[in-house]
CSV table of C-alpha atoms in Angstrom, one decimal:
chain,number,residue,atom,x,y,z
A,1,MET,CA,38.7,10.5,-23.4
A,2,SER,CA,35.5,9.6,-22.5
A,3,ASP,CA,32.7,11.2,-21.9
A,4,ASP,CA,32.1,11.3,-18.5
A,5,ALA,CA,35.5,11.7,-16.9
A,6,THR,CA,34.5,14.9,-14.5
A,7,ARG,CA,34.5,14.8,-11.0
A,8,THR,CA,32.5,13.7,-8.9
A,9,LEU,CA,29.6,16.2,-7.5
A,10,GLY,CA,29.6,16.1,-3.3
A,11,LYS,CA,28.1,17.0,-0.3
A,12,GLY,CA,27.7,20.9,-0.9
A,13,SER,CA,27.8,20.9,-4.1
A,14,THR,CA,25.6,23.4,-6.4
A,15,PRO,CA,22.5,21.3,-7.6
A,16,PRO,CA,22.6,21.4,-11.4
A,17,GLY,CA,20.1,23.2,-13.3
A,18,PRO,CA,17.7,22.2,-15.4
A,19,VAL,CA,18.5,19.4,-18.4
A,20,PRO,CA,18.5,21.4,-21.9
A,21,GLU,CA,16.0,20.2,-23.9
A,22,GLY,CA,17.7,18.3,-26.8
A,23,VAL,CA,19.4,16.8,-24.2
A,24,ILE,CA,19.3,13.9,-21.2
A,25,ARG,CA,21.0,13.9,-18.5
A,26,LEU,CA,22.0,10.5,-16.2
A,27,TYR,CA,23.6,10.5,-12.6
A,28,SER,CA,26.7,8.0,-12.0
A,29,MET,CA,30.0,7.0,-10.8
A,30,ARG,CA,32.5,5.6,-14.1
A,31,PHE,CA,33.7,2.7,-11.9
A,32,CYS,CA,29.5,1.3,-11.6
A,33,PRO,CA,28.9,-1.7,-13.3
A,34,TYR,CA,25.6,-0.5,-13.0
A,35,ALA,CA,25.5,3.0,-14.3
A,36,HIS,CA,27.9,1.5,-16.9
A,37,ARG,CA,25.0,-0.7,-18.5
A,38,THR,CA,23.5,2.5,-19.1
A,39,ARG,CA,26.4,4.4,-20.7
A,40,LEU,CA,27.1,1.7,-22.7
A,41,VAL,CA,22.8,2.2,-24.2
A,42,LEU,CA,23.0,6.0,-25.3
A,43,ARG,CA,27.0,5.5,-26.2
A,44,ALA,CA,24.9,2.7,-29.0
A,45,LYS,CA,22.0,4.5,-29.3
A,46,GLY,CA,24.0,8.2,-30.5
A,47,ILE,CA,21.4,9.7,-27.7
A,48,ARG,CA,23.2,13.2,-26.9
A,49,HIS,CA,23.5,13.4,-22.6
A,50,GLU,CA,25.4,15.3,-20.9
A,51,VAL,CA,26.7,13.2,-18.0
A,52,ILE,CA,27.2,14.2,-13.5
A,53,ASN,CA,28.7,11.6,-10.7
A,54,ILE,CA,27.8,11.9,-8.1
A,55,ASN,CA,30.3,10.9,-5.0
A,56,LEU,CA,28.6,8.3,-3.3
A,57,ARG,CA,30.4,7.9,0.0
A,58,ASN,CA,29.8,11.6,0.3
A,59,LYS,CA,26.4,12.1,-1.6
A,60,PRO,CA,24.9,15.9,-2.9
A,61,GLU,CA,22.3,17.0,-0.4
A,62,TRP,CA,19.7,17.4,-3.4
A,63,TYR,CA,20.9,14.4,-5.1
A,64,PHE,CA,18.2,12.6,-2.7
A,65,THR,CA,15.5,14.6,-4.4
A,66,LYS,CA,16.5,12.9,-8.2
A,67,HIS,CA,16.6,9.0,-6.3
A,68,PRO,CA,15.0,9.0,-2.5
A,69,PHE,CA,17.8,7.0,-2.0
A,70,GLY,CA,20.3,8.5,-3.1
A,71,GLN,CA,21.4,5.4,-5.6
A,72,ILE,CA,23.1,5.6,-9.9
A,73,PRO,CA,22.2,5.1,-12.1
A,74,VAL,CA,19.2,8.5,-12.6
A,75,LEU,CA,17.8,9.9,-16.0
A,76,GLU,CA,16.9,13.1,-15.9
A,77,ASN,CA,15.0,14.2,-19.0
A,78,SER,CA,14.0,18.1,-19.7
A,79,LYS,CA,10.8,17.3,-19.0
A,80,CYS,CA,12.2,16.8,-15.2
A,81,GLN,CA,11.3,13.2,-15.6
A,82,LEU,CA,13.6,10.7,-13.1
A,83,ILE,CA,13.8,7.2,-14.3
A,84,TYR,CA,16.2,4.7,-12.4
A,85,GLU,CA,17.2,0.9,-12.1
A,86,SER,CA,19.6,0.7,-14.8
A,87,VAL,CA,17.4,-2.4,-16.4
A,88,ILE,CA,14.5,0.5,-16.3
A,89,ALA,CA,16.5,2.9,-17.2
A,90,CYS,CA,17.9,0.8,-20.3
A,91,GLU,CA,14.5,0.2,-21.3
A,92,TYR,CA,13.9,3.7,-21.5
A,93,LEU,CA,16.0,5.0,-23.7
A,94,ASP,CA,15.6,1.9,-26.8
A,95,ASP,CA,12.2,3.3,-26.5
A,96,ALA,CA,12.3,6.3,-26.4
A,97,TYR,CA,15.5,6.7,-29.0
A,98,PRO,CA,15.2,5.9,-32.6
A,99,GLY,CA,17.6,3.9,-34.8
A,100,ARG,CA,18.6,0.7,-33.5
A,101,LYS,CA,16.2,-0.9,-31.4
A,102,LEU,CA,18.6,-3.5,-29.1
A,103,TYR,CA,16.0,-4.8,-27.2
A,104,PRO,CA,15.0,-7.4,-30.6
A,105,TYR,CA,11.0,-6.9,-31.7
A,106,ASP,CA,9.5,-10.2,-31.4
A,107,PRO,CA,8.1,-11.1,-28.4
A,108,TYR,CA,9.8,-14.0,-27.0
A,109,GLU,CA,13.7,-13.2,-28.4
A,110,ARG,CA,13.1,-10.1,-25.7
A,111,ALA,CA,11.4,-12.5,-23.1
A,112,ARG,CA,13.8,-14.8,-23.8
A,113,GLN,CA,16.9,-11.7,-23.2
A,114,LYS,CA,15.2,-11.2,-20.3
A,115,MET,CA,14.7,-14.4,-18.4
A,116,LEU,CA,18.1,-14.4,-19.4
A,117,LEU,CA,19.3,-11.1,-16.8
A,118,GLU,CA,17.8,-13.6,-14.0
A,119,LEU,CA,19.6,-16.3,-14.4
A,120,PHE,CA,22.8,-13.1,-14.1
A,121,TYR,CA,21.0,-12.5,-10.9
A,122,LYS,CA,20.6,-16.4,-9.8
A,123,ILE,CA,24.7,-16.3,-9.8
A,124,LEU,CA,24.6,-12.8,-7.8
A,125,GLY,CA,22.3,-14.2,-5.8
A,126,TYR,CA,23.3,-17.8,-5.3
A,127,GLN,CA,27.0,-16.6,-3.4
A,128,ASN,CA,25.2,-16.5,0.3
A,129,THR,CA,29.6,-17.7,1.0
A,130,VAL,CA,32.9,-16.2,-0.3
A,131,PHE,CA,33.2,-18.8,-2.4
A,132,PHE,CA,30.6,-20.1,-5.3
A,133,GLY,CA,30.8,-23.3,-3.8
A,134,GLY,CA,31.2,-22.4,0.0
A,135,ASP,CA,33.8,-21.4,2.3
A,136,CYS,CA,36.6,-22.5,0.0
A,137,ILE,CA,37.6,-22.3,-3.0
A,138,SER,CA,36.3,-25.0,-6.2
A,139,MET,CA,34.9,-26.4,-9.0
A,140,ILE,CA,32.3,-23.1,-9.6
A,141,ASP,CA,34.9,-20.6,-8.8
A,142,TYR,CA,37.8,-21.6,-11.3
A,143,LEU,CA,34.5,-22.5,-13.5
A,144,PHE,CA,33.3,-18.6,-13.4
A,145,TRP,CA,36.7,-17.0,-12.3
A,146,PRO,CA,38.3,-16.8,-16.9
A,147,TRP,CA,35.5,-14.1,-17.2
A,148,PHE,CA,35.9,-12.4,-14.5
A,149,GLU,CA,39.8,-12.0,-14.3
A,150,ARG,CA,38.7,-10.2,-18.1
A,151,LEU,CA,36.1,-7.9,-16.8
A,152,GLU,CA,38.8,-7.1,-13.8
A,153,VAL,CA,40.6,-6.0,-16.7
A,154,TYR,CA,38.9,-3.2,-16.7
A,155,GLY,CA,37.9,-1.5,-13.7
A,156,ILE,CA,34.8,-2.9,-11.9
A,157,ALA,CA,37.1,-3.4,-8.8
A,158,ASP,CA,35.3,0.2,-7.3
A,159,CYS,CA,31.9,0.2,-7.4
A,160,VAL,CA,30.6,0.6,-4.0
A,161,ASN,CA,26.9,-1.2,-2.7
A,162,HIS,CA,25.8,-3.4,-5.6
A,163,THR,CA,28.3,-6.1,-5.7
A,164,PRO,CA,29.5,-5.8,-2.0
A,165,THR,CA,30.1,-10.5,-2.3
A,166,LEU,CA,31.0,-10.6,-5.5
A,167,ARG,CA,33.8,-7.7,-4.8
A,168,LEU,CA,35.0,-10.0,-1.7
A,169,TRP,CA,35.0,-12.9,-3.8
A,170,ILE,CA,37.2,-11.5,-6.9
A,171,ALA,CA,39.5,-10.2,-3.7
A,172,ALA,CA,39.4,-13.5,-2.1
A,173,MET,CA,40.1,-16.1,-5.6
A,174,LYS,CA,42.9,-13.1,-6.4
A,175,GLN,CA,44.7,-14.8,-3.6
A,176,ASP,CA,44.5,-17.8,-4.8
A,177,PRO,CA,47.4,-19.7,-5.0
A,178,THR,CA,46.5,-21.6,-8.0
A,179,VAL,CA,44.0,-18.6,-9.4
A,180,CYS,CA,47.4,-16.0,-8.5
A,181,SER,CA,49.5,-18.4,-10.4
A,182,LEU,CA,48.0,-18.4,-14.1
A,183,LEU,CA,46.7,-14.7,-13.5
A,184,THR,CA,47.4,-12.4,-16.8
A,185,ASP,CA,48.5,-8.8,-16.1
A,186,LYS,CA,46.0,-6.0,-17.4
A,187,ASN,CA,49.2,-4.9,-19.8
A,188,THR,CA,49.7,-8.2,-21.2
A,189,PHE,CA,46.2,-8.5,-22.2
A,190,LEU,CA,45.5,-5.4,-23.7
A,191,GLY,CA,48.6,-6.0,-26.1
A,192,PHE,CA,46.8,-9.2,-27.0
A,193,LEU,CA,44.0,-8.0,-27.6
A,194,ASN,CA,45.0,-4.9,-29.5
A,195,LEU,CA,47.6,-7.4,-31.8
A,196,TYR,CA,43.9,-9.7,-32.1
A,197,PHE,CA,41.9,-7.0,-33.3
A,198,GLN,CA,43.7,-6.2,-36.0
A,199,ASN,CA,44.4,-10.2,-36.8
A,200,ASN,CA,47.3,-10.4,-36.3
A,201,PRO,CA,48.8,-13.4,-36.1
A,202,GLY,CA,51.4,-12.4,-34.2
A,203,ALA,CA,49.4,-11.7,-31.4
A,204,PHE,CA,48.9,-15.4,-29.8
A,205,ASP,CA,52.4,-14.8,-28.8
A,206,TYR,CA,52.6,-11.4,-27.1
A,207,GLY,CA,54.0,-10.8,-23.9
A,208,LEU,CA,56.7,-14.0,-24.9
A,209,SER,CA,60.4,-12.8,-25.6
A,210,CYS,CA,62.6,-14.4,-28.2
B,1,MET,CA,-10.6,-23.3,-19.1
B,2,SER,CA,-10.4,-20.8,-16.0
B,3,GLY,CA,-7.8,-23.2,-14.1
B,4,GLY,CA,-9.9,-23.2,-11.2
B,5,THR,CA,-11.7,-27.3,-11.9
B,6,VAL,CA,-8.2,-28.6,-13.4
B,7,ARG,CA,-7.5,-31.0,-10.8
B,8,SER,CA,-3.0,-30.8,-10.6
B,9,LEU,CA,-0.5,-33.4,-11.9
B,10,GLY,CA,2.5,-34.8,-10.4
B,11,LYS,CA,5.4,-37.7,-9.8
B,12,GLY,CA,3.9,-40.0,-12.3
B,13,SER,CA,1.4,-38.3,-14.5
B,14,ALA,CA,1.6,-38.4,-18.5
B,15,PRO,CA,3.4,-35.4,-20.1
B,16,PRO,CA,1.4,-33.4,-21.9
B,17,GLY,CA,1.3,-33.6,-25.4
B,18,PRO,CA,2.4,-30.1,-27.9
B,19,VAL,CA,0.2,-27.1,-27.6
B,20,PRO,CA,-2.5,-26.9,-30.4
B,21,GLU,CA,-2.5,-23.8,-32.7
B,22,GLY,CA,-3.6,-21.2,-32.1
B,23,LEU,CA,-3.7,-21.7,-27.9
B,24,ILE,CA,-1.2,-20.9,-25.6
B,25,ARG,CA,-0.4,-23.0,-21.9
B,26,VAL,CA,0.4,-22.2,-18.9
B,27,TYR,CA,1.2,-24.3,-16.4
B,28,SER,CA,-0.4,-22.7,-13.4
B,29,MET,CA,-1.3,-24.0,-9.9
B,30,ARG,CA,-4.4,-23.0,-8.2
B,31,PHE,CA,-3.5,-20.3,-5.1
B,32,CYS,CA,-0.3,-19.5,-6.8
B,33,PRO,CA,0.3,-15.4,-5.9
B,34,PHE,CA,3.2,-15.2,-9.3
B,35,ALA,CA,0.9,-17.3,-11.5
B,36,LYS,CA,-2.1,-15.4,-11.1
B,37,ARG,CA,0.0,-13.0,-12.9
B,38,THR,CA,-0.7,-14.2,-16.0
B,39,LEU,CA,-4.5,-15.6,-15.5
B,40,LEU,CA,-5.0,-12.5,-15.3
B,41,VAL,CA,-3.7,-11.0,-18.1
B,42,LEU,CA,-4.8,-14.1,-19.8
B,43,ARG,CA,-8.0,-13.3,-18.7
B,44,ALA,CA,-7.3,-9.2,-19.0
B,45,LYS,CA,-6.6,-9.9,-23.0
B,46,GLY,CA,-9.4,-12.6,-23.9
B,47,ILE,CA,-6.2,-15.0,-24.1
B,48,ARG,CA,-7.3,-18.5,-25.5
B,49,HIS,CA,-5.0,-20.9,-23.4
B,50,GLU,CA,-5.2,-23.7,-21.3
B,51,VAL,CA,-4.3,-24.7,-17.9
B,52,ILE,CA,-2.0,-27.6,-16.5
B,53,ASN,CA,-1.9,-27.7,-13.0
B,54,ILE,CA,1.2,-28.5,-11.5
B,55,ASN,CA,1.8,-30.3,-8.5
B,56,LEU,CA,3.8,-28.3,-6.8
B,57,LYS,CA,4.6,-30.1,-3.4
B,58,ASN,CA,5.0,-34.1,-5.9
B,59,LYS,CA,6.6,-32.1,-9.0
B,60,PRO,CA,5.9,-33.9,-12.1
B,61,GLU,CA,9.4,-35.3,-13.1
B,62,TRP,CA,8.6,-33.9,-16.9
B,63,PHE,CA,8.1,-30.2,-15.5
B,64,PHE,CA,11.4,-30.1,-14.7
B,65,LYS,CA,11.7,-29.9,-18.7
B,66,LYS,CA,9.8,-27.0,-18.9
B,67,ASN,CA,11.4,-25.0,-16.8
B,68,PRO,CA,14.4,-26.3,-14.9
B,69,SER,CA,13.8,-24.4,-11.3
B,70,GLY,CA,10.8,-26.4,-11.4
B,71,LEU,CA,8.8,-23.0,-10.8
B,72,VAL,CA,5.3,-22.0,-12.0
B,73,PRO,CA,3.9,-20.4,-14.2
B,74,VAL,CA,5.6,-21.2,-16.8
B,75,LEU,CA,4.2,-20.8,-20.9
B,76,GLU,CA,4.0,-22.5,-23.9
B,77,THR,CA,3.8,-21.4,-27.0
B,78,SER,CA,2.3,-24.3,-29.9
B,79,LEU,CA,6.1,-24.0,-31.4
B,80,GLY,CA,7.3,-25.6,-27.8
B,81,GLN,CA,9.0,-22.3,-26.9
B,82,LEU,CA,9.0,-22.0,-22.6
B,83,ILE,CA,8.7,-18.2,-21.1
B,84,CYS,CA,9.6,-18.8,-17.0
B,85,GLU,CA,9.1,-15.9,-14.7
B,86,SER,CA,5.9,-14.6,-14.4
B,87,ALA,CA,6.6,-10.8,-14.6
B,88,ILE,CA,8.6,-11.7,-18.8
B,89,THR,CA,5.5,-13.9,-19.2
B,90,CYS,CA,2.7,-11.2,-18.8
B,91,GLU,CA,5.3,-8.7,-20.6
B,92,TYR,CA,5.0,-11.3,-24.0
B,93,LEU,CA,1.6,-11.7,-23.5
B,94,ASP,CA,0.7,-7.9,-23.9
B,95,GLU,CA,3.8,-7.7,-27.0
B,96,ALA,CA,2.5,-11.5,-28.9
B,97,TYR,CA,-1.2,-11.2,-28.1
B,98,PRO,CA,-3.6,-8.3,-30.0
B,99,GLY,CA,-6.3,-6.1,-28.3
B,100,LYS,CA,-6.0,-4.4,-25.1
B,101,LYS,CA,-2.2,-2.9,-24.4
B,102,LEU,CA,-1.7,-3.1,-19.8
B,103,LEU,CA,1.1,-1.9,-20.8
B,104,PRO,CA,1.1,1.7,-21.5
B,105,GLY,CA,3.1,2.8,-24.9
B,106,ASP,CA,4.7,6.2,-23.5
B,107,PRO,CA,8.3,4.8,-22.4
B,108,TYR,CA,7.9,7.4,-19.5
B,109,GLU,CA,4.8,6.2,-18.3
B,110,LYS,CA,6.0,2.0,-18.6
B,111,ALA,CA,9.3,2.9,-17.0
B,112,CYS,CA,7.1,4.3,-14.2
B,113,GLN,CA,4.9,0.8,-14.5
B,114,LYS,CA,8.2,-1.2,-13.6
B,115,MET,CA,9.2,1.7,-10.9
B,116,VAL,CA,6.4,0.7,-9.4
B,117,PHE,CA,6.4,-2.7,-9.8
B,118,GLU,CA,10.5,-2.4,-8.2
B,119,SER,CA,9.2,-1.3,-5.2
B,120,PHE,CA,6.4,-3.6,-4.5
B,121,SER,CA,9.7,-5.9,-4.6
B,122,LYS,CA,9.9,-6.7,-1.4
B,123,VAL,CA,6.1,-7.5,-0.8
B,124,PRO,CA,5.5,-11.5,-1.6
B,125,SER,CA,8.7,-12.5,0.7
B,126,LEU,CA,7.3,-9.9,3.1
B,127,MET,CA,3.7,-11.9,3.2
B,128,VAL,CA,5.6,-16.0,2.5
B,129,GLY,CA,6.5,-14.8,6.3
B,130,PHE,CA,2.7,-14.9,7.7
B,131,LEU,CA,2.0,-17.7,6.6
B,132,GLY,CA,1.2,-20.3,9.3
B,133,LYS,CA,1.9,-17.5,12.3
B,134,GLN,CA,-0.7,-18.8,14.8
B,135,ASN,CA,1.4,-16.3,17.5
B,136,LYS,CA,0.5,-13.3,17.0
B,137,GLU,CA,3.2,-11.3,18.6
B,138,ASP,CA,5.8,-13.0,15.8
B,139,CYS,CA,3.9,-11.1,13.4
B,140,SER,CA,4.4,-7.6,15.0
B,141,GLY,CA,7.7,-6.7,13.3
B,142,LEU,CA,7.1,-8.0,9.8
B,143,LYS,CA,3.5,-5.8,10.0
B,144,GLU,CA,5.9,-2.9,10.7
B,145,GLU,CA,7.4,-4.2,8.1
B,146,LEU,CA,4.7,-4.6,5.3
B,147,HIS,CA,3.2,-1.4,6.7
B,148,LYS,CA,6.0,0.6,5.4
B,149,GLU,CA,5.9,-1.5,2.2
B,150,PHE,CA,2.6,-0.2,2.0
B,151,SER,CA,3.2,2.9,2.7
B,152,LYS,CA,5.7,3.7,-0.4
B,153,LEU,CA,2.9,2.1,-2.8
B,154,GLU,CA,-0.1,4.5,-1.2
B,155,GLU,CA,2.7,7.4,-1.6
B,156,VAL,CA,2.6,6.5,-5.5
B,157,LEU,CA,-1.6,6.8,-5.4
B,158,THR,CA,-1.1,9.6,-3.8
B,159,ASP,CA,0.5,11.5,-5.3
B,160,LYS,CA,-0.8,10.0,-9.4
B,161,LYS,CA,-4.4,10.9,-8.1
B,162,THR,CA,-5.7,8.5,-9.6
B,163,THR,CA,-7.8,5.0,-8.9
B,164,PHE,CA,-5.2,2.5,-10.2
B,165,PHE,CA,-2.1,2.4,-10.2
B,166,GLY,CA,-1.6,3.1,-13.7
B,167,GLY,CA,-3.6,6.3,-14.5
B,168,ASN,CA,-7.8,5.9,-13.8
B,169,SER,CA,-8.2,2.9,-15.9
B,170,LEU,CA,-6.1,-0.6,-14.8
B,171,SER,CA,-3.7,-1.6,-16.6
B,172,MET,CA,-0.2,-4.1,-16.5
B,173,ILE,CA,0.8,-2.9,-12.9
B,174,ASP,CA,-2.2,-3.9,-11.5
B,175,TYR,CA,-2.5,-6.9,-12.0
B,176,LEU,CA,1.2,-8.0,-10.9
B,177,ILE,CA,0.7,-6.6,-7.6
B,178,TRP,CA,-3.2,-7.6,-6.8
B,179,PRO,CA,-3.0,-11.7,-6.1
B,180,TRP,CA,-0.9,-10.3,-2.8
B,181,PHE,CA,-3.8,-8.2,-1.8
B,182,GLU,CA,-6.4,-10.7,-2.7
B,183,ARG,CA,-4.9,-12.9,0.0
B,184,LEU,CA,-4.8,-10.6,3.4
B,185,GLU,CA,-8.8,-11.4,3.8
B,186,ALA,CA,-6.6,-15.0,4.1
B,187,LEU,CA,-4.1,-13.8,5.7
B,188,GLU,CA,-5.9,-11.9,8.4
B,189,LEU,CA,-3.9,-9.1,7.4
B,190,ASN,CA,-6.8,-6.5,5.9
B,191,GLU,CA,-5.5,-4.0,9.7
B,192,CYS,CA,-2.0,-3.7,7.2
B,193,VAL,CA,-4.6,-1.1,5.1
B,194,ASP,CA,-6.1,-0.2,8.1
B,195,HIS,CA,-3.8,3.8,7.3
B,196,THR,CA,-3.1,4.2,3.6
B,197,PRO,CA,-6.5,5.1,2.5
B,198,THR,CA,-6.2,4.8,-0.7
B,199,LEU,CA,-4.8,1.7,-1.2
B,200,LYS,CA,-7.6,0.6,0.6
B,201,LEU,CA,-10.1,2.1,-2.1
B,202,TRP,CA,-8.3,0.7,-4.7
B,203,MET,CA,-8.3,-2.3,-3.7
B,204,ALA,CA,-12.3,-2.4,-3.2
B,205,ALA,CA,-12.0,-1.1,-7.2
B,206,MET,CA,-9.8,-3.6,-7.8
B,207,LYS,CA,-12.4,-6.2,-7.0
B,208,LYS,CA,-14.9,-4.9,-9.2
B,209,ASP,CA,-12.9,-5.3,-12.7
B,210,PRO,CA,-14.5,-8.2,-13.9
B,211,THR,CA,-11.1,-10.0,-15.0
B,212,VAL,CA,-10.2,-9.9,-11.0
B,213,SER,CA,-13.3,-10.9,-9.8
B,214,SER,CA,-13.5,-13.7,-12.4
B,215,LEU,CA,-10.1,-15.8,-10.9
B,216,LEU,CA,-11.7,-14.4,-6.9
B,217,THR,CA,-10.1,-17.3,-4.6
B,218,ASP,CA,-12.6,-16.8,-1.1
B,219,VAL,CA,-11.2,-17.1,1.9
B,220,LYS,CA,-12.2,-20.5,3.0
B,221,THR,CA,-10.3,-21.5,0.0
B,222,PHE,CA,-7.2,-20.4,0.6
B,223,GLN,CA,-7.3,-21.3,4.4
B,224,GLY,CA,-7.9,-24.4,3.5
B,225,PHE,CA,-5.2,-24.6,1.0
B,226,PHE,CA,-2.5,-22.8,3.3
B,227,ASN,CA,-3.1,-25.6,5.9
B,228,LEU,CA,-2.5,-28.2,4.0
B,229,TYR,CA,0.3,-26.5,2.4
B,230,LEU,CA,2.0,-25.5,5.6
B,231,GLN,CA,1.3,-29.4,6.5
B,232,ASN,CA,3.7,-30.4,3.0
B,233,SER,CA,0.3,-32.1,2.1
B,234,PRO,CA,0.4,-33.0,-1.9
B,235,GLU,CA,-3.3,-33.2,-1.4
B,236,ALA,CA,-2.8,-28.5,-1.0
B,237,CYS,CA,-2.7,-27.8,-4.3
B,238,ASP,CA,-6.9,-29.8,-5.2
B,239,TYR,CA,-7.6,-28.3,-2.2
B,240,GLY,CA,-11.6,-27.6,-3.3
B,241,LEU,CA,-11.7,-30.3,-5.7
């Protein structure tokens, strides 16, 4: 059971108290990919943390004192310092906490990682039509889709705010007859992965009868 | 060496050779505010460098091998490593070179500088909107938006109670946002800081910094460039040489 499996706080909720020493708090939402980044880094570095999930459709009034527009993720430490923007929060955690460094030490390698991230945003930013190539599905959409189908298995669909155009694209793709006809259902895919990571040669035939 | 006097390279130019050891090269353009960030950091840290100016209205074919997007600034090391995106080049220089660190060592202070940088992010595209606006009527909506963005920055400074955005001495964040404030006068936008007195004081303090003042471009030169740039003239990037 994930440590963030708690009900969200919404309008009218009591503001949380100060963050205890030795712990860092993350304001989050279970299905938000941006907050997910921060949860990954917290977990990867073994950082003691607590998670408060925010109801993004019904934000608590007190939450605007943590972030001017009520966005997530936000980190709050025991010194009442607030850090927001997912990438900034992740870098802060890597800098502030000991143990395994997630960013490389070499300045050029660090720069390369940051340049790759810019490319990722460019992909999202290149979308000014429903599909990446225009108003109809085309090559580029098919070339991207397999990775997004797999991400879909893990359920990012419910994030509000951040990537509405991407959500629309995923929905539109699923309506395409070609994509539809080749969709792998979640359980089959998970069954495959399970066997695959056990190095079970039967993995590749998972889900086939006889 | 200052990049102030080197004619730009355009289509048909010979690609430059490898970068000599002990030097870093920056592909730049004398009037590009993004490239200005990198030049400021190179100067502030006293890093030995060479500048190759690119004619952005007539780009050399070989330049797309340095950056597929064809944008400046780009850093090239003697190992042939290429770094693009102005903010990434600046951070790279701060990390890779010794001497005065422009980004704070404290993780929270560093994060604060990056959060301020985020809150500045709308300004560059807003200011581009003012280029070539001869009719002042078109401007009022844009001016209001710029006022809003400047007020955010004013709030940061007044909350911090320091002269500069990172404290009482100049640091990375100040250099990263400066190039757009340098252009205010040439775009006849000085009034946009009239209601943000702390920001106005910051601008004055910036102009006194030796690095900033050594790389200042005067109003007439900017205006000459803007004029030619808006006409898509291939001479724009070399205006004043």
